[in-house]
Amino acid sequence: MDAWTDPLIVQDVLLVLGTLLDGRQAAASSVQRHRRVLHLLMRYAMVRGILPSDPVSGSRNLTQRSASAIDRRRLLNERQAAQLLDWIRGRPRSGQRLQAFFATLYFTGLRPEEAVALRVSDLVLPASDERQWADIVVHTAEPEIGRTWTDSGTRHDQRRLKARGEGETRIVPCPPTLSTLLRSRIQEAGLLPDDRLVPGEHGGVLAGSVYRRMWDHARRATLPPHVYASPTGQRVYDLRHTRLTMWLNNGIPPAQVAEWAGTSVAMLFATYAQCISGQEQDLRQRLDEMPDASATLIRDRR
């Protein structure tokens, strides 16, 4: 631990944290996550009296700064999303099941680890079969970590919702298009209330490698080559980004979007600041309608 008192060693460690094994620079989000873990280790060493202070906090970061705002090129338009979901539905064996998974992400903005943890009972459907809004009760996340890092020895770990206390839930609106699709899925598959809403092929947790592979096949099959090679919908998580951006651009109050998305308003603006558009004309009209005493005073002086 004495090595941490040497600032050159600290700089070397920070450089390694921001570099991939092949020498390329790591993603900004990965660098931020690695530094956060390193700060926790240093804090633990300080509590135990091993280090007098955090040697990392005052060190200059030699890697790129973390860019929390997403690239708007990642967002899908409605036509692209519809084509992708339709193509996935037509796949044999798992098409309808995976379409329900991707549609849930696209229409509700859930995180993938939240969607795989949903049970049938978490979907609160209207009593009638008419096309009505439903609710999804989100209360658990099951991120894919790896057997080595979970207490249960399984690939997924059960956790509370991100940025929420143990046992807390949140309600996310489920539009009629999705509620109809999920209702049909439940009836056709004969799912029971305790069953997973979107299970894996053998009834367990839907594996990330499975849905990521299907998503890549769908992009390759439906998008033009130049769009496939671009960041558009490159990651499954971009379905969530697309929905949250649509909510913001359609005038849903940011506080409400943050509540549905399970994040903070500050994080929402930091992440989607470059993607919010289409409201400038309306905002300027509101500014024109605001009472402005100073403008009246200037006119009177003239």
Coordinates of C-alpha atoms in Angstrom, one line a residue:
M1 CA 0.0 0.0 0.0
D2 CA 3.0 2.3 0.4
A3 CA 3.1 2.4 -3.4
W4 CA 0.0 4.6 -3.4
T5 CA 2.0 7.5 -2.0
D6 CA 4.0 7.7 -5.2
P7 CA 2.0 10.0 -7.6
L8 CA 3.7 8.5 -10.7
I9 CA 2.3 5.0 -9.7
V10 CA -1.1 6.5 -9.2
Q11 CA -1.0 8.1 -12.7
D12 CA 0.1 4.7 -14.2
V13 CA -2.9 3.0 -12.5
L14 CA -5.3 5.6 -13.8
L15 CA -3.9 5.2 -17.3
V16 CA -4.3 1.4 -17.2
L17 CA -7.9 1.8 -16.0
G18 CA -8.7 3.8 -19.1
T19 CA -7.0 1.4 -21.6
L20 CA -8.3 -1.8 -23.1
L21 CA -6.1 -4.9 -23.4
D22 CA -5.5 -4.2 -27.1
G23 CA -4.2 -0.7 -26.2
R24 CA -7.3 1.2 -27.4
Q25 CA -8.9 3.8 -25.1
A26 CA -11.8 2.4 -23.0
A27 CA -15.3 3.9 -23.1
A28 CA -15.8 7.0 -20.9
S29 CA -18.5 5.2 -18.9
S30 CA -16.1 2.3 -18.2
V31 CA -13.4 4.7 -17.0
Q32 CA -15.9 6.5 -14.7
R33 CA -17.0 3.2 -13.2
H34 CA -13.5 1.9 -12.7
R35 CA -12.5 5.1 -10.9
R36 CA -15.6 4.9 -8.7
V37 CA -14.6 1.4 -7.6
L38 CA -11.0 2.6 -7.0
H39 CA -12.3 5.5 -4.8
L40 CA -14.3 3.0 -2.7
L41 CA -11.1 0.9 -2.2
M42 CA -9.1 4.0 -1.1
R43 CA -11.9 5.1 1.2
Y44 CA -11.8 1.6 2.9
A45 CA -8.1 1.9 3.3
M46 CA -8.5 5.2 5.0
V47 CA -11.1 3.9 7.4
R48 CA -8.8 1.1 8.3
G49 CA -6.0 3.5 8.9
I50 CA -3.8 2.1 6.1
L51 CA -3.8 5.3 4.1
P52 CA -3.9 8.8 5.5
S53 CA -5.8 10.2 2.5
D54 CA -7.2 9.3 -0.9
P55 CA -4.3 9.4 -3.4
V56 CA -6.6 9.2 -6.4
S57 CA -8.9 12.1 -5.7
G58 CA -6.3 14.8 -6.4
S59 CA -4.8 13.0 -9.4
R60 CA -5.2 14.3 -12.9
N61 CA -7.2 11.9 -15.1
L62 CA -5.1 11.0 -18.2
T63 CA -8.0 9.4 -20.0
Q64 CA -10.9 11.2 -21.7
R65 CA -13.6 12.7 -19.5
S66 CA -16.8 10.8 -19.0
A67 CA -19.5 11.9 -21.4
S68 CA -22.8 11.2 -19.8
A69 CA -24.9 12.6 -22.6
I70 CA -25.8 10.0 -25.2
D71 CA -25.3 10.4 -28.9
R72 CA -28.6 11.2 -30.6
R73 CA -27.6 9.1 -33.5
R74 CA -28.3 6.0 -31.3
L75 CA -32.1 6.8 -31.2
L76 CA -34.5 4.9 -33.4
N77 CA -37.3 6.4 -35.3
E78 CA -40.8 4.9 -35.2
R79 CA -40.5 3.2 -38.6
Q80 CA -37.2 1.5 -37.7
A81 CA -38.5 0.3 -34.4
A82 CA -41.6 -1.2 -36.0
Q83 CA -39.6 -3.0 -38.7
L84 CA -37.3 -4.4 -36.0
L85 CA -40.1 -5.7 -33.8
D86 CA -42.0 -7.1 -36.8
W87 CA -38.9 -9.0 -38.0
I88 CA -38.2 -10.4 -34.6
R89 CA -41.8 -11.6 -34.2
G90 CA -41.4 -13.7 -37.4
R91 CA -38.5 -15.7 -36.1
P92 CA -39.2 -19.4 -35.4
R93 CA -39.3 -20.7 -31.8
S94 CA -38.4 -17.5 -29.9
G95 CA -39.7 -14.7 -32.1
Q96 CA -42.9 -13.9 -30.2
R97 CA -41.3 -14.2 -26.8
L98 CA -38.4 -11.9 -27.7
Q99 CA -40.7 -9.5 -29.5
A100 CA -42.5 -9.1 -26.2
F101 CA -39.2 -8.4 -24.4
F102 CA -38.0 -5.7 -26.9
A103 CA -41.5 -4.2 -27.1
T104 CA -41.5 -3.8 -23.3
L105 CA -38.2 -1.9 -23.4
Y106 CA -39.4 0.3 -26.3
F107 CA -42.8 1.2 -25.0
T108 CA -42.0 1.6 -21.3
G109 CA -38.4 2.6 -21.2
L110 CA -37.4 -0.2 -18.7
R111 CA -33.9 -1.3 -18.3
P112 CA -33.1 -4.8 -19.7
E113 CA -32.3 -6.1 -16.2
E114 CA -35.7 -4.9 -15.0
A115 CA -37.6 -6.4 -17.9
V116 CA -36.2 -9.9 -17.5
A117 CA -37.3 -9.8 -13.8
L118 CA -40.9 -9.1 -14.5
R119 CA -43.5 -11.6 -13.5
V120 CA -47.0 -12.0 -15.1
S121 CA -48.5 -10.6 -11.8
D122 CA -46.5 -7.4 -12.3
L123 CA -48.6 -6.5 -15.3
V124 CA -51.9 -4.9 -14.1
L125 CA -54.2 -5.2 -17.0
P126 CA -57.6 -3.5 -17.3
A127 CA -60.6 -5.8 -16.5
S128 CA -62.0 -5.6 -20.1
D129 CA -60.3 -6.8 -23.3
E130 CA -60.6 -3.3 -24.8
R131 CA -57.5 -1.4 -25.7
Q132 CA -56.8 0.4 -22.5
W133 CA -53.7 1.5 -20.7
A134 CA -52.2 -0.9 -18.1
D135 CA -49.6 -0.5 -15.4
I136 CA -46.3 -2.4 -14.9
V137 CA -45.1 -2.7 -11.3
V138 CA -41.3 -2.7 -11.3
H139 CA -39.8 -3.9 -8.1
T140 CA -36.7 -6.1 -8.9
A141 CA -33.7 -6.0 -11.2
E142 CA -31.8 -9.1 -12.3
P143 CA -28.5 -7.9 -13.9
E144 CA -26.3 -10.4 -15.6
I145 CA -23.0 -10.4 -13.7
G146 CA -21.5 -13.9 -14.0
R147 CA -21.5 -17.0 -11.8
T148 CA -18.2 -16.0 -10.2
W149 CA -19.6 -12.8 -8.8
T150 CA -23.0 -13.8 -7.4
D151 CA -23.8 -15.4 -4.0
S152 CA -26.2 -17.9 -5.6
G153 CA -23.7 -19.1 -8.2
T154 CA -26.1 -18.2 -11.0
R155 CA -25.4 -15.9 -13.9
H156 CA -27.9 -13.3 -12.7
D157 CA -28.2 -11.5 -9.4
Q158 CA -31.4 -10.3 -7.8
R159 CA -31.2 -6.7 -6.6
R160 CA -33.4 -3.8 -5.6
L161 CA -34.2 -1.2 -8.2
K162 CA -31.4 1.2 -9.1
A163 CA -31.3 4.3 -6.9
R164 CA -34.2 2.9 -4.7
G165 CA -34.3 1.4 -1.2
E166 CA -35.0 -2.2 -0.5
G167 CA -38.6 -3.2 -1.2
E168 CA -39.4 0.0 -3.1
T169 CA -41.3 -0.1 -6.4
R170 CA -42.3 2.2 -9.2
I171 CA -45.3 2.2 -11.5
V172 CA -44.7 2.5 -15.3
P173 CA -47.6 3.2 -17.7
C174 CA -48.1 0.4 -20.3
P175 CA -49.7 1.7 -23.5
P176 CA -52.6 -0.2 -25.2
T177 CA -50.4 -1.4 -28.0
L178 CA -48.1 -3.2 -25.5
S179 CA -50.8 -4.3 -23.1
T180 CA -52.6 -6.0 -26.0
L181 CA -49.4 -7.7 -27.1
L182 CA -48.6 -8.9 -23.6
R183 CA -52.1 -10.1 -23.0
S184 CA -52.0 -12.2 -26.1
R185 CA -48.6 -13.5 -25.1
I186 CA -49.8 -14.6 -21.7
Q187 CA -52.8 -16.3 -23.1
E188 CA -51.0 -18.1 -25.9
A189 CA -48.2 -19.3 -23.7
G190 CA -50.5 -20.2 -20.8
L191 CA -48.4 -18.3 -18.3
L192 CA -49.4 -18.2 -14.6
P193 CA -49.2 -15.2 -12.3
D194 CA -45.9 -16.3 -10.8
D195 CA -44.3 -17.1 -14.2
R196 CA -41.8 -14.8 -15.8
L197 CA -43.4 -12.5 -18.3
V198 CA -40.5 -13.0 -20.7
P199 CA -38.6 -16.1 -19.7
G200 CA -35.7 -17.8 -21.3
E201 CA -36.2 -20.7 -23.6
H202 CA -36.2 -23.2 -20.7
G203 CA -38.2 -21.0 -18.3
G204 CA -35.3 -19.3 -16.5
V205 CA -33.9 -15.8 -16.8
L206 CA -33.6 -14.6 -20.4
A207 CA -29.9 -14.5 -21.1
G208 CA -28.3 -11.3 -22.3
S209 CA -26.3 -13.2 -25.0
V210 CA -29.6 -14.5 -26.4
Y211 CA -31.4 -11.1 -26.8
R212 CA -28.3 -9.3 -27.9
R213 CA -27.7 -11.8 -30.7
M214 CA -31.3 -11.6 -31.8
W215 CA -31.2 -7.8 -31.8
D216 CA -28.0 -7.8 -33.9
H217 CA -29.6 -10.2 -36.4
A218 CA -32.7 -7.9 -36.6
R219 CA -30.6 -4.8 -37.2
R220 CA -28.6 -6.5 -39.9
A221 CA -31.8 -7.8 -41.6
T222 CA -33.9 -4.7 -41.5
L223 CA -31.6 -1.7 -41.6
P224 CA -29.7 -0.5 -44.7
P225 CA -26.0 -1.3 -44.5
H226 CA -24.9 2.2 -43.7
V227 CA -27.4 2.5 -40.9
Y228 CA -26.5 -0.9 -39.5
A229 CA -22.8 0.3 -39.4
S230 CA -23.9 3.5 -37.6
P231 CA -24.7 3.8 -33.8
T232 CA -28.5 3.7 -34.6
G233 CA -30.0 1.2 -32.2
Q234 CA -26.7 -0.5 -31.8
R235 CA -27.3 -1.5 -28.2
V236 CA -30.5 -3.0 -26.8
Y237 CA -30.3 -0.2 -24.2
D238 CA -31.0 2.3 -27.0
L239 CA -34.6 1.2 -26.9
R240 CA -34.9 2.8 -23.4
H241 CA -33.0 5.9 -24.6
T242 CA -35.4 6.2 -27.5
R243 CA -38.5 6.0 -25.3
L244 CA -37.3 8.5 -22.7
T245 CA -36.3 11.0 -25.4
M246 CA -39.8 10.6 -27.0
W247 CA -41.4 11.4 -23.7
L248 CA -39.3 14.5 -23.1
N249 CA -39.8 15.7 -26.7
N250 CA -43.6 15.3 -26.5
G251 CA -43.8 17.6 -23.4
I252 CA -44.0 15.0 -20.6
P253 CA -42.7 16.9 -17.5
P254 CA -39.1 15.8 -16.7
A255 CA -40.0 15.0 -13.1
Q256 CA -42.7 12.5 -14.3
V257 CA -40.3 11.0 -16.9
A258 CA -37.6 10.6 -14.2
E259 CA -40.2 8.9 -12.0
W260 CA -41.2 6.4 -14.7
A261 CA -37.6 5.8 -15.7
G262 CA -36.3 5.3 -12.2
T263 CA -33.7 8.0 -12.3
S264 CA -33.2 11.6 -11.2
V265 CA -34.1 14.8 -13.0
A266 CA -30.5 15.9 -13.0
M267 CA -29.3 12.6 -14.5
L268 CA -32.2 12.8 -17.0
F269 CA -31.0 16.2 -18.3
A270 CA -27.4 15.2 -18.2
T271 CA -28.0 12.1 -20.3
Y272 CA -30.6 13.4 -22.8
A273 CA -29.7 17.1 -23.1
Q274 CA -28.5 16.7 -26.7
C275 CA -31.6 14.8 -27.7
I276 CA -34.3 17.1 -26.6
S277 CA -35.7 19.0 -29.6
G278 CA -38.9 20.1 -31.3
Q279 CA -40.2 22.4 -28.5
E280 CA -38.4 25.6 -29.3
Q281 CA -41.3 27.2 -31.2
D282 CA -43.7 26.4 -28.4
L283 CA -41.3 27.8 -25.8
R284 CA -40.8 31.0 -27.7
Q285 CA -44.5 31.5 -27.9
R286 CA -44.7 31.0 -24.2
L287 CA -42.0 33.6 -23.7
D288 CA -44.0 36.1 -25.9
E289 CA -47.1 35.5 -23.7
M290 CA -45.3 36.1 -20.4
P291 CA -46.1 39.5 -18.8
D292 CA -42.9 41.7 -19.0
A293 CA -43.1 45.0 -17.1
S294 CA -39.7 46.1 -18.3
A295 CA -40.8 45.9 -21.9
T296 CA -43.8 48.1 -21.1
L297 CA -41.5 50.6 -19.4
I298 CA -39.2 50.8 -22.4
R299 CA -42.2 51.5 -24.7
D300 CA -43.5 54.2 -22.4
R301 CA -40.1 56.0 -22.5
R302 CA -40.2 56.0 -26.2

